[in-house]
PDB file of C-alpha atoms in Angstrom:
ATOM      1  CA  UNK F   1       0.000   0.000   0.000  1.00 92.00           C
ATOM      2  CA  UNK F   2       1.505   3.185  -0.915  1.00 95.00           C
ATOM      3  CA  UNK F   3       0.420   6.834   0.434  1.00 96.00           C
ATOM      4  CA  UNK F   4       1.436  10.032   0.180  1.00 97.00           C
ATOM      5  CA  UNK F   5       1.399  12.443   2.888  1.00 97.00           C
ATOM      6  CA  UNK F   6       2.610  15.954   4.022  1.00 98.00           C
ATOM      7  CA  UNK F   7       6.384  15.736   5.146  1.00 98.00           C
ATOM      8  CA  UNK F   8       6.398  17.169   9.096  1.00 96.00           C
ATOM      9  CA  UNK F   9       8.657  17.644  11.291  1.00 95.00           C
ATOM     10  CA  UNK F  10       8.566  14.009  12.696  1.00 96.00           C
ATOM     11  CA  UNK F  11       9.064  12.959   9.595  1.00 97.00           C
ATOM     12  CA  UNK F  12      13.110  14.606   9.404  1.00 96.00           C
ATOM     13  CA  UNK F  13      14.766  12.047  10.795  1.00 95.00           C
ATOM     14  CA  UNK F  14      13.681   9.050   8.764  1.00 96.00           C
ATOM     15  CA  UNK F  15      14.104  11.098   5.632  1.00 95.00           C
ATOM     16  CA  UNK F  16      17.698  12.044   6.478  1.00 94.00           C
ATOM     17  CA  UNK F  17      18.347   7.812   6.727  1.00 92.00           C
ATOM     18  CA  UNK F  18      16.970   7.523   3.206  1.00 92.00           C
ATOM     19  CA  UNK F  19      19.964   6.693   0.758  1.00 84.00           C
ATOM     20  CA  UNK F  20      19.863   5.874  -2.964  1.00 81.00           C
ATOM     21  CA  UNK F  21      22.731   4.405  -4.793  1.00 68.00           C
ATOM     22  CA  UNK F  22      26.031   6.538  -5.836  1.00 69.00           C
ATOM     23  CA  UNK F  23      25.171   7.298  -9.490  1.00 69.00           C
ATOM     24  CA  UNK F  24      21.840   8.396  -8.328  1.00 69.00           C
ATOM     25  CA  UNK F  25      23.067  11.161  -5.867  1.00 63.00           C
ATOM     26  CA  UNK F  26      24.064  13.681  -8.257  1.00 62.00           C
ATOM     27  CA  UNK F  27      20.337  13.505 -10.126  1.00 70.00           C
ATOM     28  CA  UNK F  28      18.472  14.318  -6.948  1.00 74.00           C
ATOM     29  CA  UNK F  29      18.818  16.353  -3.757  1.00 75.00           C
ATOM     30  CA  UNK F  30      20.068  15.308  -0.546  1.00 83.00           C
ATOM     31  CA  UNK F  31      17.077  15.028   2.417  1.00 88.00           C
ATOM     32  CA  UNK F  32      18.957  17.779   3.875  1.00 89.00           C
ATOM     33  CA  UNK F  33      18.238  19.997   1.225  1.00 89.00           C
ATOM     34  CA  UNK F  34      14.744  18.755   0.727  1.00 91.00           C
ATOM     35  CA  UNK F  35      14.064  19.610   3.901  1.00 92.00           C
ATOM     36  CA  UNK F  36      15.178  23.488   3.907  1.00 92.00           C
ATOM     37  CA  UNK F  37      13.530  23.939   0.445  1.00 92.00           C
ATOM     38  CA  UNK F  38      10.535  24.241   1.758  1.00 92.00           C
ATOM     39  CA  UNK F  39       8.204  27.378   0.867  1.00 94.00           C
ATOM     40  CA  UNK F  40       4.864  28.807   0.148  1.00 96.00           C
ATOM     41  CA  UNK F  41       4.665  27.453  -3.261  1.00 96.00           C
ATOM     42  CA  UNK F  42       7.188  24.369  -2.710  1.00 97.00           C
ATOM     43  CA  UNK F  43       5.180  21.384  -0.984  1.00 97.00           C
ATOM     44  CA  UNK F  44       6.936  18.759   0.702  1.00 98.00           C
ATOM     45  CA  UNK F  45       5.667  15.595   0.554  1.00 98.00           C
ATOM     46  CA  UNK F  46       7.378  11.737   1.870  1.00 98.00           C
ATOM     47  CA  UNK F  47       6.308   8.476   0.599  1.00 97.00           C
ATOM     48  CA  UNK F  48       4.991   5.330   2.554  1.00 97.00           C
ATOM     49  CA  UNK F  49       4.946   2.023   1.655  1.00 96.00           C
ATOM     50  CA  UNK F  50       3.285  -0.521   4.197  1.00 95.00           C
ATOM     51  CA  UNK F  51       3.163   2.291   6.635  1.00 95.00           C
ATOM     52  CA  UNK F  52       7.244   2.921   6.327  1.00 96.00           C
ATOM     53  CA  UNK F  53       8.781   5.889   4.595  1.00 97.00           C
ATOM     54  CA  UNK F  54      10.605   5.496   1.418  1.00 96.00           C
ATOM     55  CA  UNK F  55      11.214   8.475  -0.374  1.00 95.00           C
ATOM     56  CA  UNK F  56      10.252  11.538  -0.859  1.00 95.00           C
ATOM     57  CA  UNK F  57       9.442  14.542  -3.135  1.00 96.00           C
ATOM     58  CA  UNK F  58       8.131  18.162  -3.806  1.00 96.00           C
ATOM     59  CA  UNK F  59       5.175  19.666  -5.500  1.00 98.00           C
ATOM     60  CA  UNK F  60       6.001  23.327  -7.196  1.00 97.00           C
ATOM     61  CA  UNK F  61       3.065  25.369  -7.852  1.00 97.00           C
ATOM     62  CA  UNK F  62       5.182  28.464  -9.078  1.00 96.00           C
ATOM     63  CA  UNK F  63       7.085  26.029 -11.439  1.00 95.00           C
ATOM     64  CA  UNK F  64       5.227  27.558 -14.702  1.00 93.00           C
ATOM     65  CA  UNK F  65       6.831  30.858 -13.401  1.00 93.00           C
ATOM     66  CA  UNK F  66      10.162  29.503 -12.981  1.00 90.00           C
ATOM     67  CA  UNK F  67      10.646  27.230 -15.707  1.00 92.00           C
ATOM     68  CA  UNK F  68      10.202  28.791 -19.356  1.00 90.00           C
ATOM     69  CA  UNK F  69       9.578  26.125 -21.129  1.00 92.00           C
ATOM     70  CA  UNK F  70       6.296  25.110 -18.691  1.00 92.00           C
ATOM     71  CA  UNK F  71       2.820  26.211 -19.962  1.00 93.00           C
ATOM     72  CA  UNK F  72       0.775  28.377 -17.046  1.00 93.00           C
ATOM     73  CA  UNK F  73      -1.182  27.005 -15.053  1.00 93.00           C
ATOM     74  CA  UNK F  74       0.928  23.647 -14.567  1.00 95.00           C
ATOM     75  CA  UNK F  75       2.367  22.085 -11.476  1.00 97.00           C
ATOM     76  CA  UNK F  76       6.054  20.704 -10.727  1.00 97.00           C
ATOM     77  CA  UNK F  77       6.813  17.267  -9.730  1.00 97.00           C
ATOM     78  CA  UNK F  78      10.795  18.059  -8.114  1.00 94.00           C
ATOM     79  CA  UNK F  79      13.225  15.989  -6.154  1.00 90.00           C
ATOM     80  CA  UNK F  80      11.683  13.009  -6.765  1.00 93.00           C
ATOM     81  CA  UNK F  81      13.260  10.177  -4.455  1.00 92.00           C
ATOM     82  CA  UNK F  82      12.377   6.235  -3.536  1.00 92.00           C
ATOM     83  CA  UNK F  83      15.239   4.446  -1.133  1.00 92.00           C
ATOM     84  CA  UNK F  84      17.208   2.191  -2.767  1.00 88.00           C
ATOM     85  CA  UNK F  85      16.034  -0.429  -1.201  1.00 88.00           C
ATOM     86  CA  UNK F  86      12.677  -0.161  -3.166  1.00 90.00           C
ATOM     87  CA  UNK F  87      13.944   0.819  -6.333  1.00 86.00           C
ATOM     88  CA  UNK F  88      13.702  -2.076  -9.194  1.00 84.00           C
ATOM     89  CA  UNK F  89      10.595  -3.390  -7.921  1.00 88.00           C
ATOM     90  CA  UNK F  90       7.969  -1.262  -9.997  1.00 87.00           C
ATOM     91  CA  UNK F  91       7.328   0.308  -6.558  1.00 92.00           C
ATOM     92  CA  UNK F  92       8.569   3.545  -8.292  1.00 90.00           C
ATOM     93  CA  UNK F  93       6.336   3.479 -10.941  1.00 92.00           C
ATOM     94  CA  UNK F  94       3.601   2.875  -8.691  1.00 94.00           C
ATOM     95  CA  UNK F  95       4.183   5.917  -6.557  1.00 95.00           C
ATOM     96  CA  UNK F  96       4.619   8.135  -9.483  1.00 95.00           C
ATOM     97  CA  UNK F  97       1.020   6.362 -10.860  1.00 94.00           C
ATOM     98  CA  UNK F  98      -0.011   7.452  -7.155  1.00 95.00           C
ATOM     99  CA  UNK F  99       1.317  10.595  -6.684  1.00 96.00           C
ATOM    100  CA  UNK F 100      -0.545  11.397 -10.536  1.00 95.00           C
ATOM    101  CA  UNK F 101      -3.851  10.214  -8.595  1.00 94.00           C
ATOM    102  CA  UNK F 102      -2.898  12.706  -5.891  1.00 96.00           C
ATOM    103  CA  UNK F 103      -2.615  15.879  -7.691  1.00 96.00           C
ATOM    104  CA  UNK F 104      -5.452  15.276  -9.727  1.00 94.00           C
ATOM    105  CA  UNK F 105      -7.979  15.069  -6.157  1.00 94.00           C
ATOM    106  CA  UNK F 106      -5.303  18.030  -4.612  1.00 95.00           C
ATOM    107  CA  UNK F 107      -3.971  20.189  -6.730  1.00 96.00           C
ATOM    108  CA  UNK F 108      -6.962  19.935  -8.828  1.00 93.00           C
ATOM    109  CA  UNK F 109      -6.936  23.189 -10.160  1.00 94.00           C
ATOM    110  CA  UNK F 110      -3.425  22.693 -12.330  1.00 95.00           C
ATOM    111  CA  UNK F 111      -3.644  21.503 -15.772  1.00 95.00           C
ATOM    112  CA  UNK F 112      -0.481  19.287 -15.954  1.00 96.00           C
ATOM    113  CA  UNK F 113       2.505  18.272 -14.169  1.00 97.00           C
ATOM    114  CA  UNK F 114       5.569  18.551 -15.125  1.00 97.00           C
ATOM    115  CA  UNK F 115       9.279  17.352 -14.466  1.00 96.00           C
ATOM    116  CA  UNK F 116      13.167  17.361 -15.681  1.00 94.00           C
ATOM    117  CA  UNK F 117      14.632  14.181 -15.912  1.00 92.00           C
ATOM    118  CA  UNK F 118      18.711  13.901 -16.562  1.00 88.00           C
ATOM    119  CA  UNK F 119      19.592  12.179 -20.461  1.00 89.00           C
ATOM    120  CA  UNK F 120      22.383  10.065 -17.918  1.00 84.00           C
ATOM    121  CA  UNK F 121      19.003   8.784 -15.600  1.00 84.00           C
ATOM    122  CA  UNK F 122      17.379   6.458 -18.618  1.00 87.00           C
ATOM    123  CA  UNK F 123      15.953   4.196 -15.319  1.00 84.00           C
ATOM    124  CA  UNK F 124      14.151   7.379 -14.315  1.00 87.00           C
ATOM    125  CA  UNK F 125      12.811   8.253 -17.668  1.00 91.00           C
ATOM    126  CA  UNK F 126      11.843   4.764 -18.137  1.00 91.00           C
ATOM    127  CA  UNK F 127       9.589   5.225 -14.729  1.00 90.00           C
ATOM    128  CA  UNK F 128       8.152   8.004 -15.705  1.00 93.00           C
ATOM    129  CA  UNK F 129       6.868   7.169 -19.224  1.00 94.00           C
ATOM    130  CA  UNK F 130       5.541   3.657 -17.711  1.00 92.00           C
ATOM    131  CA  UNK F 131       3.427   6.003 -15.166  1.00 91.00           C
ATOM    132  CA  UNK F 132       1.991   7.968 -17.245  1.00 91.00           C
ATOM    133  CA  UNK F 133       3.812  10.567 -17.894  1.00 95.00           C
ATOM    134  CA  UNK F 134       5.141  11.742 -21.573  1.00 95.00           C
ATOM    135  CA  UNK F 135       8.103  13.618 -23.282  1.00 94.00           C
ATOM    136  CA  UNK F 136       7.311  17.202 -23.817  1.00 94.00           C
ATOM    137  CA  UNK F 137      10.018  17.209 -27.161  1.00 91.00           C
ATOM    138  CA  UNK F 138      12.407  18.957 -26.259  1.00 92.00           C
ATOM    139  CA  UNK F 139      15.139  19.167 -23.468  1.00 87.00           C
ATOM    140  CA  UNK F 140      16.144  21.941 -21.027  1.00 85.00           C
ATOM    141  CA  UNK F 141      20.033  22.667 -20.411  1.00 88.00           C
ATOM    142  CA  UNK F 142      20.212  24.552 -17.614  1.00 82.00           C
ATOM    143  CA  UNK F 143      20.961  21.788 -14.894  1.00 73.00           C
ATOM    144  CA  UNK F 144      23.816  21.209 -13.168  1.00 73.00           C
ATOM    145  CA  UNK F 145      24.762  17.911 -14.274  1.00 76.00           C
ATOM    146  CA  UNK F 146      23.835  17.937 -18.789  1.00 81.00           C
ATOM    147  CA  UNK F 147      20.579  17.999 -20.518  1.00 91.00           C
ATOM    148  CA  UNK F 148      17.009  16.397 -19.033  1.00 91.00           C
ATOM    149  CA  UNK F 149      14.433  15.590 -20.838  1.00 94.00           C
ATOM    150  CA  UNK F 150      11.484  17.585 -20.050  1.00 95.00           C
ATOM    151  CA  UNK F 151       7.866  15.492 -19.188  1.00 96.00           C
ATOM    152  CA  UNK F 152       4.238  16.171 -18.823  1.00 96.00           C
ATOM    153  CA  UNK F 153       1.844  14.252 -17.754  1.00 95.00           C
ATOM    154  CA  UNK F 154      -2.264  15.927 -17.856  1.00 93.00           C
ATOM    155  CA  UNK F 155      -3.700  16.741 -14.421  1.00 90.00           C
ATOM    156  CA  UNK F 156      -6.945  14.343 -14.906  1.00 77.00           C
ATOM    157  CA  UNK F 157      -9.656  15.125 -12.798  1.00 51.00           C
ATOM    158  CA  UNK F 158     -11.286  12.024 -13.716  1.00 52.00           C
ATOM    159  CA  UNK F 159      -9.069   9.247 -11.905  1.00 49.00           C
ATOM    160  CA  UNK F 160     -10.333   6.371 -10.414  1.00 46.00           C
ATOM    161  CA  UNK F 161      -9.436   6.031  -6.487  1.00 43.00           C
ATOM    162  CA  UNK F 162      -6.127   4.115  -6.332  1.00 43.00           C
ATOM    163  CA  UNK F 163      -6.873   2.312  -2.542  1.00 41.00           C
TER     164      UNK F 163
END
Protein backbone atom coordinates (compact mmCIF):
# COMPACT_ATOMS: atom_id res chain seq x y z
CA UNK A 1 0.00 0.00 0.00
CA UNK A 2 1.50 3.18 -0.92
CA UNK A 3 0.42 6.83 0.43
CA UNK A 4 1.44 10.03 0.18
CA UNK A 5 1.40 12.44 2.89
CA UNK A 6 2.61 15.95 4.02
CA UNK A 7 6.38 15.74 5.15
CA UNK A 8 6.40 17.17 9.10
CA UNK A 9 8.66 17.64 11.29
CA UNK A 10 8.57 14.01 12.70
CA UNK A 11 9.06 12.96 9.59
CA UNK A 12 13.11 14.61 9.40
CA UNK A 13 14.77 12.05 10.80
CA UNK A 14 13.68 9.05 8.76
CA UNK A 15 14.10 11.10 5.63
CA UNK A 16 17.70 12.04 6.48
CA UNK A 17 18.35 7.81 6.73
CA UNK A 18 16.97 7.52 3.21
CA UNK A 19 19.96 6.69 0.76
CA UNK A 20 19.86 5.87 -2.96
CA UNK A 21 22.73 4.41 -4.79
CA UNK A 22 26.03 6.54 -5.84
CA UNK A 23 25.17 7.30 -9.49
CA UNK A 24 21.84 8.40 -8.33
CA UNK A 25 23.07 11.16 -5.87
CA UNK A 26 24.06 13.68 -8.26
CA UNK A 27 20.34 13.50 -10.13
CA UNK A 28 18.47 14.32 -6.95
CA UNK A 29 18.82 16.35 -3.76
CA UNK A 30 20.07 15.31 -0.55
CA UNK A 31 17.08 15.03 2.42
CA UNK A 32 18.96 17.78 3.88
CA UNK A 33 18.24 20.00 1.22
CA UNK A 34 14.74 18.75 0.73
CA UNK A 35 14.06 19.61 3.90
CA UNK A 36 15.18 23.49 3.91
CA UNK A 37 13.53 23.94 0.45
CA UNK A 38 10.53 24.24 1.76
CA UNK A 39 8.20 27.38 0.87
CA UNK A 40 4.86 28.81 0.15
CA UNK A 41 4.67 27.45 -3.26
CA UNK A 42 7.19 24.37 -2.71
CA UNK A 43 5.18 21.38 -0.98
CA UNK A 44 6.94 18.76 0.70
CA UNK A 45 5.67 15.60 0.55
CA UNK A 46 7.38 11.74 1.87
CA UNK A 47 6.31 8.48 0.60
CA UNK A 48 4.99 5.33 2.55
CA UNK A 49 4.95 2.02 1.66
CA UNK A 50 3.28 -0.52 4.20
CA UNK A 51 3.16 2.29 6.63
CA UNK A 52 7.24 2.92 6.33
CA UNK A 53 8.78 5.89 4.59
CA UNK A 54 10.61 5.50 1.42
CA UNK A 55 11.21 8.48 -0.37
CA UNK A 56 10.25 11.54 -0.86
CA UNK A 57 9.44 14.54 -3.14
CA UNK A 58 8.13 18.16 -3.81
CA UNK A 59 5.18 19.67 -5.50
CA UNK A 60 6.00 23.33 -7.20
CA UNK A 61 3.06 25.37 -7.85
CA UNK A 62 5.18 28.46 -9.08
CA UNK A 63 7.09 26.03 -11.44
CA UNK A 64 5.23 27.56 -14.70
CA UNK A 65 6.83 30.86 -13.40
CA UNK A 66 10.16 29.50 -12.98
CA UNK A 67 10.65 27.23 -15.71
CA UNK A 68 10.20 28.79 -19.36
CA UNK A 69 9.58 26.12 -21.13
CA UNK A 70 6.30 25.11 -18.69
CA UNK A 71 2.82 26.21 -19.96
CA UNK A 72 0.78 28.38 -17.05
CA UNK A 73 -1.18 27.00 -15.05
CA UNK A 74 0.93 23.65 -14.57
CA UNK A 75 2.37 22.09 -11.48
CA UNK A 76 6.05 20.70 -10.73
CA UNK A 77 6.81 17.27 -9.73
CA UNK A 78 10.80 18.06 -8.11
CA UNK A 79 13.23 15.99 -6.15
CA UNK A 80 11.68 13.01 -6.76
CA UNK A 81 13.26 10.18 -4.46
CA UNK A 82 12.38 6.24 -3.54
CA UNK A 83 15.24 4.45 -1.13
CA UNK A 84 17.21 2.19 -2.77
CA UNK A 85 16.03 -0.43 -1.20
CA UNK A 86 12.68 -0.16 -3.17
CA UNK A 87 13.94 0.82 -6.33
CA UNK A 88 13.70 -2.08 -9.19
CA UNK A 89 10.59 -3.39 -7.92
CA UNK A 90 7.97 -1.26 -10.00
CA UNK A 91 7.33 0.31 -6.56
CA UNK A 92 8.57 3.55 -8.29
CA UNK A 93 6.34 3.48 -10.94
CA UNK A 94 3.60 2.88 -8.69
CA UNK A 95 4.18 5.92 -6.56
CA UNK A 96 4.62 8.14 -9.48
CA UNK A 97 1.02 6.36 -10.86
CA UNK A 98 -0.01 7.45 -7.15
CA UNK A 99 1.32 10.59 -6.68
CA UNK A 100 -0.54 11.40 -10.54
CA UNK A 101 -3.85 10.21 -8.59
CA UNK A 102 -2.90 12.71 -5.89
CA UNK A 103 -2.61 15.88 -7.69
CA UNK A 104 -5.45 15.28 -9.73
CA UNK A 105 -7.98 15.07 -6.16
CA UNK A 106 -5.30 18.03 -4.61
CA UNK A 107 -3.97 20.19 -6.73
CA UNK A 108 -6.96 19.93 -8.83
CA UNK A 109 -6.94 23.19 -10.16
CA UNK A 110 -3.42 22.69 -12.33
CA UNK A 111 -3.64 21.50 -15.77
CA UNK A 112 -0.48 19.29 -15.95
CA UNK A 113 2.50 18.27 -14.17
CA UNK A 114 5.57 18.55 -15.12
CA UNK A 115 9.28 17.35 -14.47
CA UNK A 116 13.17 17.36 -15.68
CA UNK A 117 14.63 14.18 -15.91
CA UNK A 118 18.71 13.90 -16.56
CA UNK A 119 19.59 12.18 -20.46
CA UNK A 120 22.38 10.06 -17.92
CA UNK A 121 19.00 8.78 -15.60
CA UNK A 122 17.38 6.46 -18.62
CA UNK A 123 15.95 4.20 -15.32
CA UNK A 124 14.15 7.38 -14.31
CA UNK A 125 12.81 8.25 -17.67
CA UNK A 126 11.84 4.76 -18.14
CA UNK A 127 9.59 5.22 -14.73
CA UNK A 128 8.15 8.00 -15.70
CA UNK A 129 6.87 7.17 -19.22
CA UNK A 130 5.54 3.66 -17.71
CA UNK A 131 3.43 6.00 -15.17
CA UNK A 132 1.99 7.97 -17.25
CA UNK A 133 3.81 10.57 -17.89
CA UNK A 134 5.14 11.74 -21.57
CA UNK A 135 8.10 13.62 -23.28
CA UNK A 136 7.31 17.20 -23.82
CA UNK A 137 10.02 17.21 -27.16
CA UNK A 138 12.41 18.96 -26.26
CA UNK A 139 15.14 19.17 -23.47
CA UNK A 140 16.14 21.94 -21.03
CA UNK A 141 20.03 22.67 -20.41
CA UNK A 142 20.21 24.55 -17.61
CA UNK A 143 20.96 21.79 -14.89
CA UNK A 144 23.82 21.21 -13.17
CA UNK A 145 24.76 17.91 -14.27
CA UNK A 146 23.83 17.94 -18.79
CA UNK A 147 20.58 18.00 -20.52
CA UNK A 148 17.01 16.40 -19.03
CA UNK A 149 14.43 15.59 -20.84
CA UNK A 150 11.48 17.58 -20.05
CA UNK A 151 7.87 15.49 -19.19
CA UNK A 152 4.24 16.17 -18.82
CA UNK A 153 1.84 14.25 -17.75
CA UNK A 154 -2.26 15.93 -17.86
CA UNK A 155 -3.70 16.74 -14.42
CA UNK A 156 -6.94 14.34 -14.91
CA UNK A 157 -9.66 15.13 -12.80
CA UNK A 158 -11.29 12.02 -13.72
CA UNK A 159 -9.07 9.25 -11.91
CA UNK A 160 -10.33 6.37 -10.41
CA UNK A 161 -9.44 6.03 -6.49
CA UNK A 162 -6.13 4.12 -6.33
CA UNK A 163 -6.87 2.31 -2.54
Amino acid sequence: MIEIKPFTKRDENVVKRIVVPKLQVRFVSTAEEFIASATETMHLYVIYYHGEIIGFFKLDTAYSEQMKFCPINTLGLRTFVISQHYQGKGIGTAVIERILHYTAAHYARYDAIYLTVNCKNPAAKRCYEKSGFQSAGELYHEGDFGPQEIMFAYNHHDLKSCD
